[in-house]
mmCIF file of C-alpha atoms in Angstrom:
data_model
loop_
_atom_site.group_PDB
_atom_site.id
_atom_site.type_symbol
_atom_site.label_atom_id
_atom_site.label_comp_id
_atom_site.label_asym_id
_atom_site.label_seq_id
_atom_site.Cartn_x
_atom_site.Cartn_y
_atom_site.Cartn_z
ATOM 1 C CA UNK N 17 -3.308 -50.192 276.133
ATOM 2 C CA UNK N 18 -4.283 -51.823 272.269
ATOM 3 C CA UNK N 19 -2.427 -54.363 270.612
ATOM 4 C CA UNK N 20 -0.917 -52.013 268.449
ATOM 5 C CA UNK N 21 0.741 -49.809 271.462
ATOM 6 C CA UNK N 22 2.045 -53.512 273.256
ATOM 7 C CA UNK N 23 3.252 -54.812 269.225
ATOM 8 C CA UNK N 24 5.161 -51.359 269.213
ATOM 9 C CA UNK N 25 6.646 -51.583 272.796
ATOM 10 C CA UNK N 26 8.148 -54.875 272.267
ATOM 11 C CA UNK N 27 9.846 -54.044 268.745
ATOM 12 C CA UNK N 28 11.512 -51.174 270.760
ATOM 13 C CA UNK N 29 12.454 -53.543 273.361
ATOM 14 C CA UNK N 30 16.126 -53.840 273.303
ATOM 15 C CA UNK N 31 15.672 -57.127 275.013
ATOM 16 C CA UNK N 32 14.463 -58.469 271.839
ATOM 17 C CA UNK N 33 17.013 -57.753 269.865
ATOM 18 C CA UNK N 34 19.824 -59.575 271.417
ATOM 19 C CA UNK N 35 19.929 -63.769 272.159
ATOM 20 C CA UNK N 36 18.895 -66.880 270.691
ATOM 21 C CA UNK N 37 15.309 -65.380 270.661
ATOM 22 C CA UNK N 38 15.926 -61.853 269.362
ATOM 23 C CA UNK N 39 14.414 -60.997 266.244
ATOM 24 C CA UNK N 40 17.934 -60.699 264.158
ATOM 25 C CA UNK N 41 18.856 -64.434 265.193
ATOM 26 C CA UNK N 42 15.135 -65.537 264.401
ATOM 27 C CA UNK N 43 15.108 -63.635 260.916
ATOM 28 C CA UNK N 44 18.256 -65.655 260.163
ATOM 29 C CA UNK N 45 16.249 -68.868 261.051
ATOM 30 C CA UNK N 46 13.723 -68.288 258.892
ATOM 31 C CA UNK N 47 15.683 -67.319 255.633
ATOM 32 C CA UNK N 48 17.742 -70.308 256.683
ATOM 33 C CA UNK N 49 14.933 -72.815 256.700
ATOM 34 C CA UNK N 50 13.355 -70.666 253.547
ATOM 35 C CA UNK N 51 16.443 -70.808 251.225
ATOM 36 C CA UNK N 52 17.275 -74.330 252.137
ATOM 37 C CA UNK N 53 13.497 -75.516 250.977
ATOM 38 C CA UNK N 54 13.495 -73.215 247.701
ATOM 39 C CA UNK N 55 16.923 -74.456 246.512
ATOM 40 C CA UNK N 56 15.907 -78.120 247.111
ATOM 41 C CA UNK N 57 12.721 -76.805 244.788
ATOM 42 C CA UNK N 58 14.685 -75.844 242.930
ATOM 43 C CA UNK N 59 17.172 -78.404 241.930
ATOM 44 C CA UNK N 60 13.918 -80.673 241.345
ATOM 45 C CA UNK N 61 11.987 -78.355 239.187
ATOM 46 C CA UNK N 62 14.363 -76.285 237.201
ATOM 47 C CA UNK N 63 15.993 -79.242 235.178
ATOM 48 C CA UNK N 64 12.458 -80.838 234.993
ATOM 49 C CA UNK N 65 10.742 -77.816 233.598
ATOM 50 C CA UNK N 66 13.563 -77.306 231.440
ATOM 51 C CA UNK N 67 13.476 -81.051 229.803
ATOM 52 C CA UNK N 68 9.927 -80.894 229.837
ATOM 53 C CA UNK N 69 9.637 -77.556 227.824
ATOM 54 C CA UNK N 70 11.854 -78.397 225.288
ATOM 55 C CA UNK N 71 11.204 -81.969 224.822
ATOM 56 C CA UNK N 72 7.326 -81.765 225.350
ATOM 57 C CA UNK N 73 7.814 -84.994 226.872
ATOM 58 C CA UNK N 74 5.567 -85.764 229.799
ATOM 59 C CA UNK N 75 4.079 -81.778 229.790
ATOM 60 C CA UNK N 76 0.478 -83.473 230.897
ATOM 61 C CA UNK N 77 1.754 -85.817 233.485
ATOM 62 C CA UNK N 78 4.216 -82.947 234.877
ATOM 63 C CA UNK N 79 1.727 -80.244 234.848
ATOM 64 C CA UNK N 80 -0.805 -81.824 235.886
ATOM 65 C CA UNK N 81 0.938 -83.621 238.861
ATOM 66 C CA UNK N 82 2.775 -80.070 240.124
ATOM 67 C CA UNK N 83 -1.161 -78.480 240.247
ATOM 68 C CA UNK N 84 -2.487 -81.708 242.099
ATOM 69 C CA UNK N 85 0.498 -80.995 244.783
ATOM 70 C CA UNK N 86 -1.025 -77.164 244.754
ATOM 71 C CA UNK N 87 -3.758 -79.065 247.148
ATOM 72 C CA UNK N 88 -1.594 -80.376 249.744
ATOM 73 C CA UNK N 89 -2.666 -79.087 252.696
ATOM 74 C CA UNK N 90 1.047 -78.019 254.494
ATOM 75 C CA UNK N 91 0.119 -78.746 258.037
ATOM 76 C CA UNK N 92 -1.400 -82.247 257.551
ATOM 77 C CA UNK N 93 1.643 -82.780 255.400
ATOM 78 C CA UNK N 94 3.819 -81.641 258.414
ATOM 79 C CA UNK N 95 1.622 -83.931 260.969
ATOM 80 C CA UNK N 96 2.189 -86.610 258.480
ATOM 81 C CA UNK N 97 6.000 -85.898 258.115
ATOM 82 C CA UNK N 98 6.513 -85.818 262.220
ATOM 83 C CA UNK N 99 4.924 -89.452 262.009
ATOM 84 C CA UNK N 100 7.257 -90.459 259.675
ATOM 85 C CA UNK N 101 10.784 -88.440 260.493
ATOM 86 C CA UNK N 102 9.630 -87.288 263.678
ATOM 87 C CA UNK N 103 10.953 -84.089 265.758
ATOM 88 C CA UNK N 104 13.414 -82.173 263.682
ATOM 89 C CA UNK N 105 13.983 -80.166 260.082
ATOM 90 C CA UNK N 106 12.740 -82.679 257.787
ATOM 91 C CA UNK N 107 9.260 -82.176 258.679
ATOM 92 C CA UNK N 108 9.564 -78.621 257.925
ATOM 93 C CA UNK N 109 11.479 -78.967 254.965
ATOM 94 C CA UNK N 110 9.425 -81.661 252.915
ATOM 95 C CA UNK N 111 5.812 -79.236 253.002
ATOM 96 C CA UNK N 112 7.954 -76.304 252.204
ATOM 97 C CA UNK N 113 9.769 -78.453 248.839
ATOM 98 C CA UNK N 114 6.424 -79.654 247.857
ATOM 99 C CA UNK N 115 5.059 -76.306 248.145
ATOM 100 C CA UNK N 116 7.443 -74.490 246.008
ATOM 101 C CA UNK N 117 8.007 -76.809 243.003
ATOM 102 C CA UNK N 118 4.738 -76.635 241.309
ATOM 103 C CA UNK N 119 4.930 -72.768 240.545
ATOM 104 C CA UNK N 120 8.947 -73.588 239.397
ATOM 105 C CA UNK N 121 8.398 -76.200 237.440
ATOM 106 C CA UNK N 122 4.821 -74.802 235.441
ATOM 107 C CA UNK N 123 6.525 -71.251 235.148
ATOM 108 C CA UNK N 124 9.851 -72.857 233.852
ATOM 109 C CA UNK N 125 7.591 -75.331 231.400
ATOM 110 C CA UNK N 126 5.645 -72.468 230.377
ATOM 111 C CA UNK N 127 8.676 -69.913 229.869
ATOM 112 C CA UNK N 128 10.315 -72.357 227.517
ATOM 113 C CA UNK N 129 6.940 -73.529 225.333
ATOM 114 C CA UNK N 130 6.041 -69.936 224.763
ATOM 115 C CA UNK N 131 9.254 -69.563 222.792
ATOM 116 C CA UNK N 132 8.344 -68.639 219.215
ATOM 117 C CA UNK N 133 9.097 -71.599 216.964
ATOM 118 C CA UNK N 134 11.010 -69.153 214.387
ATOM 119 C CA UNK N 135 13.460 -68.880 217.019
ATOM 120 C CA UNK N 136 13.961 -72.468 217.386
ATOM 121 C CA UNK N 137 13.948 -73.236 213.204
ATOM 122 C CA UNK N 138 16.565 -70.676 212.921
ATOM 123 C CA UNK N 139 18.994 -72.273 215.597
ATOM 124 C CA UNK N 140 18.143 -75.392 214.407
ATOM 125 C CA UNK N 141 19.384 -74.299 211.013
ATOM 126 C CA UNK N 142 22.233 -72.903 211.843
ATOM 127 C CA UNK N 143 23.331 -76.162 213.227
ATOM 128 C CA UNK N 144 22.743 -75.653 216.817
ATOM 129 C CA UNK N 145 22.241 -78.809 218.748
ATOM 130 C CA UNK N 146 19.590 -79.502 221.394
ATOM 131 C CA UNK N 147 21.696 -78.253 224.434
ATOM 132 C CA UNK N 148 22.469 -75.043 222.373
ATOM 133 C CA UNK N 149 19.106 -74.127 221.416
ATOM 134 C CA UNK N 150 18.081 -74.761 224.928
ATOM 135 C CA UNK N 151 20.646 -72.704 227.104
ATOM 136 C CA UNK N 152 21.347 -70.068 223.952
ATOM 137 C CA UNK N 153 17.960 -69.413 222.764
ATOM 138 C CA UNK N 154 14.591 -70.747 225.007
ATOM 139 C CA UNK N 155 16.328 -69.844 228.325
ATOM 140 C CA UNK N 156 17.573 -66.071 227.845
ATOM 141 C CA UNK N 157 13.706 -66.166 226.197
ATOM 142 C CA UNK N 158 12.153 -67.882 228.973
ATOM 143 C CA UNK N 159 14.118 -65.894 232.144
ATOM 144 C CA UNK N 160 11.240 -63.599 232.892
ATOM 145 C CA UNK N 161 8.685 -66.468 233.629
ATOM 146 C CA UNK N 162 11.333 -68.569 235.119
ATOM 147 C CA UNK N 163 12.088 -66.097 237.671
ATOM 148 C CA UNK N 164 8.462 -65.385 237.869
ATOM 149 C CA UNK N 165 8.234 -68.894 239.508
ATOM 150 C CA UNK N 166 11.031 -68.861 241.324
ATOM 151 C CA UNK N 167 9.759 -65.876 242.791
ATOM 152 C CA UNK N 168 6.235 -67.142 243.619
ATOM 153 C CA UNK N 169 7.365 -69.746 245.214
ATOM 154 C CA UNK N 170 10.258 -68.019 246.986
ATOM 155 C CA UNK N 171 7.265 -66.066 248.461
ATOM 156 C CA UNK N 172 4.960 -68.521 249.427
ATOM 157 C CA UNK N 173 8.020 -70.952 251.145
ATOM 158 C CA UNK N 174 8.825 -67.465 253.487
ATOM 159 C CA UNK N 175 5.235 -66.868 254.276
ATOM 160 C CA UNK N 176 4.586 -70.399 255.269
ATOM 161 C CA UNK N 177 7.742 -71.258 257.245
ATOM 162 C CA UNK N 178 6.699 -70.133 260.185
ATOM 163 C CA UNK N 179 5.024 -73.951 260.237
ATOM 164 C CA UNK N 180 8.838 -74.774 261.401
ATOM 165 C CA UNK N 181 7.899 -73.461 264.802
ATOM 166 C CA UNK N 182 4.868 -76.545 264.928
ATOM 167 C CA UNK N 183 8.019 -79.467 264.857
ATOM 168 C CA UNK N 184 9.523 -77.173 267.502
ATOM 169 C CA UNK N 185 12.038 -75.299 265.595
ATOM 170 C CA UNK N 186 12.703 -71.865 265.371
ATOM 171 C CA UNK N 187 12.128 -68.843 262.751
ATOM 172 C CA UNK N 188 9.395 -66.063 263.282
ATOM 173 C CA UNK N 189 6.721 -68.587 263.854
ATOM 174 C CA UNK N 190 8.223 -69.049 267.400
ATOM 175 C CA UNK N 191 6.598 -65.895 268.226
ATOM 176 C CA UNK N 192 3.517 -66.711 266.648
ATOM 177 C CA UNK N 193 3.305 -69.745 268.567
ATOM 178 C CA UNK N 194 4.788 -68.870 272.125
ATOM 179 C CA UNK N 195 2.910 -66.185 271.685
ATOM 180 C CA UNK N 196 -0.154 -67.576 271.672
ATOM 181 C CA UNK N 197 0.554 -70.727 273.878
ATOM 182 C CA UNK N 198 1.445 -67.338 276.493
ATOM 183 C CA UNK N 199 -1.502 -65.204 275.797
ATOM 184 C CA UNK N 200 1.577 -62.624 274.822
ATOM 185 C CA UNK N 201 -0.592 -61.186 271.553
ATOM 186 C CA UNK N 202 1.953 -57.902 271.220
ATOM 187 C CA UNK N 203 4.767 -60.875 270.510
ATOM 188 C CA UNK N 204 2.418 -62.793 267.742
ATOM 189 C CA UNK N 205 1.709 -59.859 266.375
ATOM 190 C CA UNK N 206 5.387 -58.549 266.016
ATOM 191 C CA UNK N 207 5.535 -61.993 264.798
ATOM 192 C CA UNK N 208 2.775 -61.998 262.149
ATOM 193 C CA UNK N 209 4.328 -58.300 260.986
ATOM 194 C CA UNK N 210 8.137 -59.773 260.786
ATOM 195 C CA UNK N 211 6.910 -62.474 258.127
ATOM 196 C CA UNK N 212 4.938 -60.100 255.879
ATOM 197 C CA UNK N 213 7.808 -57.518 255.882
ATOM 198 C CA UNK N 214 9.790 -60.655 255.081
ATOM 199 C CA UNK N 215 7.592 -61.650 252.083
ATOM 200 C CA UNK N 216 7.505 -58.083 250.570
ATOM 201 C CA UNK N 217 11.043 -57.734 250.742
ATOM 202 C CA UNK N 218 11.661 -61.281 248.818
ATOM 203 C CA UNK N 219 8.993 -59.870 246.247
ATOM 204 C CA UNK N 220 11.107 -57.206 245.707
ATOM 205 C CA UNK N 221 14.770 -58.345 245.415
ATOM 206 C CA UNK N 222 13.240 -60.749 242.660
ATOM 207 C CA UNK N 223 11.988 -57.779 241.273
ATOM 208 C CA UNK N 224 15.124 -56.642 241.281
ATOM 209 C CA UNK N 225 16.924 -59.682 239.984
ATOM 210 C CA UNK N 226 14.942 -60.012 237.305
ATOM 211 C CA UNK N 227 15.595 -56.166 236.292
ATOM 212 C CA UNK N 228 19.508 -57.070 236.411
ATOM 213 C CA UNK N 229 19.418 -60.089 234.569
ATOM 214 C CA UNK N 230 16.818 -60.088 231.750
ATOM 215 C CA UNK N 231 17.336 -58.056 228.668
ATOM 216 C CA UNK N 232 15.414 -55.030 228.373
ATOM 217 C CA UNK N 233 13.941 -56.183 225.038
ATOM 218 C CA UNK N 234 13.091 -59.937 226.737
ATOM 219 C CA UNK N 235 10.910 -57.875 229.180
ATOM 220 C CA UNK N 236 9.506 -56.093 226.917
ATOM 221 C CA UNK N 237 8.628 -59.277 224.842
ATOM 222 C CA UNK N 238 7.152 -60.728 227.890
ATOM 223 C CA UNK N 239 5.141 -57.575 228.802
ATOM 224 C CA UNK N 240 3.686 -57.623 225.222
ATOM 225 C CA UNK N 241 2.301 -61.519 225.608
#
């Protein structure tokens, strides 16, 4: 019997689908663990990108610093964070954050610079102040790329939280792991499949989002650069 017969054979496994281990209750662990990390990335980068693009204050130190944390390696980060925290959700979290702000905050930088400057004269004469021509003008302008980030990273936080399963927490990476520790390949397998399926489907309800919330003649700006 191949791995792909066994992989198969568990999914249909009603056994699975129930309990603290089931897949349902694990999926929930994951998005859990996922969501929590992105909005913490969030709430760092989105007002930082936002100052930064429309300021142009510290764009080289803020760029340059969210592509050096592009090179953290995640799992030393995590051995480094169970040193310091220990056991528990921290570890997780911290890799995950660090992960996910440098697409949000270079996306959301880049979203509002790109902006054409006519845009910003004309608010500027009309009387607008700097919070206006901010939140009225650069960020209806900048949405695509802004949710281009947040959608990168969204991606990248779901594919790599299965890490949460190294500090001994749960999420799909339990099966990766137990799996492995067991010699139980069908179950790190099912695994391995449950966290792509995972990604593609965050891809697309961004996709989706974006389609709902950004002018049809903003995408088609943003198509055209």
């Amino acid at each position: 019997m191949n791995i792909v017969t066994r992989a198969a054979e568990w999914f249909s496994d009603p056994a699975n689908w129930s309990g603290d281990d089931g897949i349902p209750n694990r999926v929930l662990e994951h998005l859990y663990y996922s969501g929590l990390a992105l909005l913490i990335a969030a709430l760092i980068a989105l007002p930082l990108g936002l100052f930064v693009g429309h300021t142009g204050r510290g764009a080289f130190l803020a760029v340059n610093s969210a592509g050096a944390a592009r090179a953290l390696p995640t799992v030393g980060l995590v051995g480094l964070t169970v040193v310091v925290f220990g056991i528990g959700l921290t570890p997780t979290l911290l890799p995950l954050v660090a992960l996910a702000i440098p697409p949000i905050l270079v996306n959301t930088y880049a979203g509002v610079r790109q902006v054409d400057a006519q845009l910003r004269d004309a608010a500027n004469g009309m009387g607008m102040t700097g919070p206006q021509v901010l939140f009225q003008v650069e960020l209806p302008v900048a949405l695509p790329l802004l949710i281009l980030g947040l959608r990168t990273a969204a991606v990248q936080i779901v594919s790599t939280a299965t890490i949460a399963a190294y500090v001994g927490l749960g999420g799909l990476g339990r099966y990766i792991f137990d799996g492995l520790a067991r010699r139980e390949y069908e179950v790190m397998v099912g695994g391995a499949v449950l966290s792509v399926l995972l990604a593609l489907g965050t891809e697309a309800l961004f996709v989706g989002v974006q389609r709902l919330i950004v002018s049809p003649g903003v995408q088609q700006r943003a198509l055209v650069k």
